[in-house]
Tab-separated table of C-alpha atoms in Angstrom:
chain	number	residue	atom	x	y	z
A	1	MET	CA	-51.849	7.026	-57.093
A	2	ARG	CA	-53.662	7.481	-60.388
A	3	ARG	CA	-50.937	5.608	-62.240
A	4	HIS	CA	-51.060	2.629	-59.899
A	5	TRP	CA	-54.826	2.537	-60.274
A	6	SER	CA	-54.604	2.705	-64.060
A	7	LEU	CA	-52.067	-0.193	-64.135
A	8	PHE	CA	-54.262	-2.227	-61.792
A	9	ALA	CA	-57.410	-1.576	-63.879
A	10	THR	CA	-55.720	-2.516	-67.168
A	11	ALA	CA	-54.390	-5.813	-65.805
A	12	SER	CA	-57.781	-6.543	-64.184
A	13	ARG	CA	-59.594	-5.981	-67.478
A	14	TYR	CA	-57.229	-8.331	-69.328
A	15	ALA	CA	-57.738	-10.930	-66.588
A	16	LEU	CA	-61.606	-10.674	-66.719
A	17	ILE	CA	-61.498	-10.881	-70.557
A	18	GLY	CA	-59.377	-14.047	-70.148
A	19	HIS	CA	-61.943	-15.605	-67.835
A	20	ALA	CA	-64.875	-14.600	-70.084
A	21	ARG	CA	-63.228	-16.353	-73.103
A	22	ASN	CA	-63.240	-19.625	-71.344
A	23	ARG	CA	-66.634	-20.756	-72.591
A	24	PHE	CA	-66.273	-24.277	-71.079
A	25	ALA	CA	-66.022	-22.709	-67.654
A	26	MET	CA	-69.092	-20.513	-68.335
A	27	LEU	CA	-70.938	-23.593	-69.403
A	28	LEU	CA	-70.032	-25.454	-66.214
A	29	VAL	CA	-71.264	-22.464	-64.081
A	30	VAL	CA	-74.604	-22.276	-65.897
A	31	LEU	CA	-75.331	-25.955	-66.217
A	32	TYR	CA	-73.125	-28.174	-64.150
A	33	VAL	CA	-73.938	-26.348	-60.717
A	34	PRO	CA	-77.804	-26.639	-60.841
A	35	VAL	CA	-77.795	-29.911	-62.532
A	36	TRP	CA	-75.444	-31.522	-59.913
A	37	ILE	CA	-77.337	-29.980	-57.069
A	38	ALA	CA	-80.773	-30.987	-58.494
A	39	LEU	CA	-79.749	-34.624	-59.194
A	40	ALA	CA	-78.433	-34.942	-55.593
A	41	TYR	CA	-81.735	-33.721	-54.279
A	42	VAL	CA	-83.857	-36.022	-56.485
A	43	THR	CA	-81.900	-39.276	-56.541
A	44	ILE	CA	-80.324	-39.488	-52.975
A	45	PRO	CA	-82.917	-40.799	-50.351
A	46	ASP	CA	-84.216	-38.252	-47.889
A	47	ARG	CA	-83.808	-40.440	-44.808
A	48	PRO	CA	-81.757	-39.040	-41.945
A	49	ALA	CA	-77.963	-39.355	-41.999
A	50	PRO	CA	-76.717	-38.692	-38.403
A	51	PHE	CA	-73.070	-37.609	-38.059
A	52	ARG	CA	-71.027	-35.562	-35.623
A	53	LEU	CA	-69.862	-32.139	-36.675
A	54	ARG	CA	-66.305	-31.780	-35.436
A	55	ALA	CA	-66.219	-27.979	-35.457
A	56	THR	CA	-69.051	-27.699	-32.843
A	57	GLY	CA	-69.355	-31.109	-31.417
A	58	GLU	CA	-73.042	-31.391	-32.280
A	59	VAL	CA	-74.681	-34.606	-33.568
A	60	LEU	CA	-76.786	-33.551	-36.661
A	61	SER	CA	-79.249	-35.648	-38.507
A	62	PRO	CA	-80.095	-33.905	-41.796
A	63	ALA	CA	-81.743	-35.464	-44.701
A	64	GLY	CA	-79.363	-37.456	-46.942
A	65	ASN	CA	-80.242	-35.558	-50.118
A	66	GLN	CA	-79.714	-32.191	-48.379
A	67	LEU	CA	-76.341	-33.389	-47.090
A	68	THR	CA	-75.330	-34.443	-50.588
A	69	GLN	CA	-76.422	-31.169	-51.932
A	70	ILE	CA	-73.904	-29.419	-49.598
A	71	THR	CA	-70.983	-31.539	-50.608
A	72	GLY	CA	-72.122	-31.320	-54.249
A	73	ALA	CA	-72.167	-27.542	-54.143
A	74	LEU	CA	-68.727	-27.583	-52.644
A	75	ASN	CA	-67.449	-29.982	-55.345
A	76	ALA	CA	-68.892	-27.875	-58.084
A	77	VAL	CA	-67.511	-24.522	-56.996
A	78	THR	CA	-64.073	-25.876	-56.172
A	79	LEU	CA	-63.826	-27.677	-59.565
A	80	ILE	CA	-64.947	-24.555	-61.563
A	81	ALA	CA	-62.723	-22.171	-59.736
A	82	GLY	CA	-59.675	-24.469	-59.985
A	83	PHE	CA	-60.318	-25.032	-63.730
A	84	MET	CA	-60.780	-21.332	-64.405
A	85	MET	CA	-57.577	-20.241	-62.710
A	86	PHE	CA	-55.490	-23.170	-64.074
A	87	ALA	CA	-56.575	-22.373	-67.590
A	88	ALA	CA	-55.951	-18.659	-67.179
A	89	THR	CA	-52.467	-19.207	-65.707
A	90	PHE	CA	-51.465	-21.960	-68.149
A	91	THR	CA	-52.550	-20.144	-71.297
A	92	GLY	CA	-51.509	-16.606	-70.132
A	93	GLY	CA	-48.163	-17.442	-68.570
A	94	ALA	CA	-46.133	-16.313	-71.537
A	95	PHE	CA	-48.114	-13.061	-71.772
A	96	ASP	CA	-47.572	-12.374	-68.064
A	97	ARG	CA	-43.878	-13.102	-68.449
A	98	ARG	CA	-43.472	-10.618	-71.363
A	99	LEU	CA	-45.355	-7.930	-69.353
A	100	ALA	CA	-43.135	-8.399	-66.296
A	101	MET	CA	-39.911	-8.430	-68.343
A	102	ALA	CA	-41.105	-5.266	-70.209
A	103	GLY	CA	-41.396	-3.522	-66.825
A	104	TYR	CA	-44.952	-3.967	-65.854
A	105	PRO	CA	-45.099	-4.172	-61.967
A	106	ARG	CA	-45.714	-7.633	-60.773
A	107	PRO	CA	-47.735	-6.646	-57.756
A	108	HIS	CA	-50.369	-5.055	-60.011
A	109	LEU	CA	-50.602	-8.300	-62.079
A	110	VAL	CA	-50.954	-10.394	-58.944
A	111	LEU	CA	-53.689	-8.113	-57.459
A	112	ALA	CA	-55.495	-8.053	-60.938
A	113	LYS	CA	-55.583	-11.831	-60.894
A	114	LEU	CA	-56.763	-11.876	-57.254
A	115	ALA	CA	-59.483	-9.407	-58.014
A	116	ALA	CA	-60.679	-11.417	-61.097
A	117	LEU	CA	-60.670	-14.623	-58.986
A	118	THR	CA	-62.584	-12.910	-56.168
A	119	LEU	CA	-65.366	-11.678	-58.598
A	120	ALA	CA	-65.592	-15.205	-60.287
A	121	CYS	CA	-65.828	-17.027	-57.045
A	122	ALA	CA	-68.405	-14.634	-55.506
A	123	ALA	CA	-70.630	-15.150	-58.564
A	124	VAL	CA	-70.211	-18.922	-58.436
A	125	ALA	CA	-70.738	-19.207	-54.636
A	126	ALA	CA	-73.911	-17.013	-54.855
A	127	TYR	CA	-75.180	-18.995	-57.821
A	128	ALA	CA	-74.525	-22.332	-56.005
A	129	THR	CA	-76.208	-21.052	-52.885
A	130	ALA	CA	-79.328	-19.970	-54.745
A	131	ALA	CA	-79.531	-23.328	-56.423
A	132	THR	CA	-79.367	-24.998	-53.100
A	133	CYS	CA	-82.062	-22.876	-51.545
A	134	VAL	CA	-84.565	-23.868	-54.296
A	135	GLY	CA	-85.297	-27.275	-52.614
A	136	TRP	CA	-84.921	-26.345	-48.963
A	137	SER	CA	-83.868	-23.477	-46.765
A	138	PRO	CA	-80.458	-23.647	-45.016
A	139	ARG	CA	-80.397	-22.238	-41.436
A	140	GLN	CA	-77.698	-19.722	-42.268
A	141	PRO	CA	-77.582	-19.137	-46.113
A	142	LEU	CA	-75.186	-16.171	-45.885
A	143	VAL	CA	-72.677	-18.315	-43.927
A	144	LEU	CA	-73.161	-21.145	-46.491
A	145	ALA	CA	-72.386	-18.658	-49.290
A	146	ALA	CA	-69.286	-17.524	-47.328
A	147	ALA	CA	-68.026	-21.181	-46.992
A	148	LEU	CA	-68.531	-21.856	-50.743
A	149	PHE	CA	-66.702	-18.638	-51.491
A	150	CYS	CA	-63.706	-19.536	-49.360
A	151	ALA	CA	-63.440	-23.043	-50.736
A	152	ALA	CA	-63.654	-21.737	-54.314
A	153	MET	CA	-60.929	-19.166	-53.537
A	154	THR	CA	-58.726	-21.815	-52.168
A	155	TYR	CA	-58.976	-24.017	-55.180
A	156	GLY	CA	-58.570	-21.050	-57.511
A	157	ALA	CA	-55.168	-20.335	-55.816
A	158	LEU	CA	-54.235	-23.949	-56.161
A	159	GLY	CA	-55.196	-23.698	-59.786
A	160	VAL	CA	-52.607	-20.885	-60.160
A	161	VAL	CA	-49.929	-23.081	-58.512
A	162	PHE	CA	-50.702	-26.053	-60.866
A	163	GLY	CA	-50.873	-23.754	-63.950
A	164	SER	CA	-47.324	-22.425	-63.035
A	165	VAL	CA	-45.601	-25.706	-62.247
A	166	LEU	CA	-47.038	-28.286	-64.492
A	167	GLY	CA	-46.050	-28.582	-68.024
A	168	ARG	CA	-49.170	-29.982	-69.743
A	169	GLU	CA	-52.820	-29.003	-69.542
A	170	VAL	CA	-54.168	-32.518	-68.933
A	171	GLU	CA	-51.938	-32.860	-65.794
A	172	GLY	CA	-53.367	-29.742	-64.053
A	173	MET	CA	-56.973	-30.748	-64.972
A	174	PHE	CA	-56.492	-34.282	-63.643
A	175	ALA	CA	-54.760	-32.917	-60.475
A	176	ILE	CA	-57.626	-30.526	-59.626
A	177	LEU	CA	-60.304	-33.084	-60.355
A	178	MET	CA	-58.786	-35.785	-58.197
A	179	ILE	CA	-57.936	-33.566	-55.282
A	180	SER	CA	-61.478	-32.109	-55.147
A	181	ILE	CA	-63.156	-35.611	-55.452
A	182	LEU	CA	-60.938	-37.154	-52.791
A	183	ASP	CA	-61.211	-34.202	-50.604
A	184	LEU	CA	-64.963	-33.972	-50.507
A	185	ALA	CA	-65.727	-37.713	-50.692
A	186	LEU	CA	-63.783	-38.460	-47.528
A	187	GLN	CA	-65.774	-35.714	-45.600
A	188	ASN	CA	-69.229	-36.836	-46.775
A	189	PRO	CA	-70.910	-38.956	-44.030
A	190	LEU	CA	-72.900	-40.855	-46.730
A	191	SER	CA	-69.817	-42.078	-48.699
A	192	SER	CA	-67.234	-42.272	-45.886
A	193	SER	CA	-67.481	-43.863	-42.468
A	194	GLY	CA	-64.422	-41.998	-41.434
A	195	SER	CA	-65.819	-38.409	-42.047
A	196	ASP	CA	-65.246	-37.578	-38.467
A	197	SER	CA	-61.603	-38.845	-38.359
A	198	ALA	CA	-58.712	-36.657	-37.295
A	199	VAL	CA	-57.117	-37.099	-40.826
A	200	VAL	CA	-59.781	-35.091	-42.590
A	201	ARG	CA	-58.615	-32.066	-40.599
A	202	TYR	CA	-55.682	-31.688	-43.049
A	203	LEU	CA	-57.872	-31.703	-46.224
A	204	PRO	CA	-57.971	-28.502	-48.240
A	205	SER	CA	-61.686	-27.864	-47.815
A	206	TYR	CA	-62.093	-29.158	-44.308
A	207	GLY	CA	-62.946	-25.714	-42.891
A	208	ALA	CA	-65.559	-24.953	-45.632
A	209	VAL	CA	-67.203	-28.372	-45.146
A	210	GLN	CA	-67.400	-27.751	-41.398
A	211	ALA	CA	-68.715	-24.229	-41.843
A	212	SER	CA	-71.277	-25.219	-44.625
A	213	MET	CA	-72.535	-28.123	-42.618
A	214	SER	CA	-73.074	-25.915	-39.661
A	215	ALA	CA	-74.720	-23.216	-41.829
A	216	GLY	CA	-76.945	-25.649	-43.458
A	217	PHE	CA	-78.392	-27.741	-40.462
A	218	SER	CA	-77.384	-25.735	-37.302
A	219	THR	CA	-77.641	-22.282	-35.865
A	220	ALA	CA	-74.188	-22.579	-34.100
A	221	SER	CA	-71.437	-20.294	-35.040
A	222	ALA	CA	-69.324	-21.399	-38.067
A	223	SER	CA	-66.393	-19.025	-37.308
A	224	GLN	CA	-64.019	-21.901	-36.510
A	225	GLY	CA	-64.595	-23.484	-39.892
A	226	ILE	CA	-64.272	-20.191	-41.719
A	227	THR	CA	-61.093	-19.355	-39.943
A	228	ILE	CA	-59.505	-22.733	-40.793
A	229	GLN	CA	-60.450	-22.314	-44.523
A	230	LEU	CA	-58.968	-18.816	-44.514
A	231	LEU	CA	-55.687	-20.231	-43.305
A	232	TRP	CA	-55.708	-22.704	-46.238
A	233	LEU	CA	-56.753	-19.770	-48.560
A	234	PHE	CA	-53.673	-17.646	-47.388
A	235	GLY	CA	-51.300	-20.555	-47.614
A	236	ALA	CA	-52.406	-21.427	-51.188
A	237	SER	CA	-52.336	-17.655	-52.193
A	238	PHE	CA	-48.863	-17.274	-50.882
A	239	ALA	CA	-47.716	-20.392	-52.697
A	240	GLY	CA	-49.380	-18.996	-55.965
A	241	PHE	CA	-47.614	-15.605	-55.468
A	242	LEU	CA	-44.154	-17.398	-55.127
A	243	VAL	CA	-44.541	-19.545	-58.189
A	244	PHE	CA	-45.925	-16.585	-60.115
A	245	ARG	CA	-42.865	-14.527	-59.192
A	246	ARG	CA	-40.588	-17.268	-60.053
A	247	ARG	CA	-42.269	-17.768	-63.515
A	248	THR	CA	-42.106	-14.092	-64.331
A	249	ARG	CA	-38.514	-13.558	-63.216
A	250	ASP	CA	-35.905	-11.935	-65.484
A	251	ALA	CA	-33.972	-14.896	-67.019
A	252	LEU	CA	-31.255	-12.598	-68.480
A	253	PRO	CA	-27.858	-12.836	-66.834
A	254	PRO	CA	-26.744	-9.779	-64.952
A	255	VAL	CA	-24.436	-7.321	-66.839
A	256	ARG	CA	-20.832	-7.553	-65.715
A	257	ARG	CA	-18.436	-4.691	-65.797
A	258	THR	CA	-15.188	-5.199	-67.599
A	259	SER	CA	-13.272	-2.157	-66.265
A	260	ARG	CA	-11.236	-2.694	-63.228
A	261	PRO	CA	-10.134	0.016	-60.740
A	262	VAL	CA	-6.520	0.970	-60.568
A	263	PRO	CA	-4.920	-0.207	-57.211
A	264	GLY	CA	-4.483	2.659	-54.747
A	265	THR	CA	-7.285	4.795	-56.277
A	266	ASP	CA	-10.834	5.504	-55.399
A	267	PRO	CA	-13.186	3.236	-57.596
A	268	GLY	CA	-15.758	5.926	-57.714
A	269	ALA	CA	-13.440	8.877	-58.676
A	270	ALA	CA	-13.095	9.888	-62.200
A	271	ALA	CA	-9.868	8.720	-64.010
A	272	PRO	CA	-7.079	11.387	-63.994
A	273	HIS	CA	-6.528	13.133	-67.248
A	274	VAL	CA	-3.111	12.168	-68.898
A	275	PRO	CA	-2.003	14.539	-71.548
A	276	PRO	CA	-0.926	13.012	-74.800
A	277	GLN	CA	2.729	12.618	-75.188
A	278	GLU	CA	4.665	13.608	-78.363
A	279	ASP	CA	6.814	11.011	-80.009
A	280	ALA	CA	10.517	11.199	-78.951
A	281	PRO	CA	13.008	11.891	-81.792
A	282	ALA	CA	14.750	8.803	-83.120
A	283	PRO	CA	18.488	8.467	-81.933
A	284	ARG	CA	21.121	9.181	-84.492
A	285	VAL	CA	23.329	6.191	-85.422
A	286	ARG	CA	26.954	6.847	-86.505
A	287	SER	CA	28.109	4.926	-89.496
A	288	PRO	CA	31.422	2.888	-88.852
A	289	ARG	CA	34.561	4.268	-90.258
A	290	PRO	CA	36.343	2.236	-92.883
């Protein structure tokens, strides 16, 4: 047990060091999250924006700037988590492959990445929730933080998938950016008239949006939205595990045996000992008579 814990702690330390070296992600956390939430609160009008919440069937009428703050916080945490995990997977793929081929257990590597992702997403979600609560008070702040956390974890797992299957860094960054923008723009009642359409149920952050809207403007239970988002999280995590396992697989061909068993003998039995034979004397040859 102590050996497994030591392997997990070592892999977790390297994963956290890799995230800490990503200064651009740290800058996004410190500046982008509060700036985006503050601009949404200041620039968007505060007139009511009625919409129907599909998870509970309620018709809510929150202020437009508060509604945009919720979607802005979701957009911020998903982008940051996706970028961080994509960068860590893309740049550390060769190192993970060498560790796995050297005999380092792959489950410990996967659990270490999951632990680092969990800590990073928890910190970002708590920071975004605190920034949102500066201007107004959500009805259920803890549920809002849980929804932001689940959305960030889902996009972090997607970042692992993109970092393993895409060959260039710009491709992964563009994919995460466009998916997050389209995902949340289609679910924002201010920017999309089809936010209550049945199509949005298949978007990656649908459960988190439903749970966060319920947490911000209602006292109804948000368990349905959290459950849907957890299903997306498990699916994305499973896909990330599969691509990580494929990327760190042993590419060497299997060793083939050249010896073949003698027919009629047991292949697992030892070969019988054959004593060396002495050379037979050469036959005498008579010379022909004259």
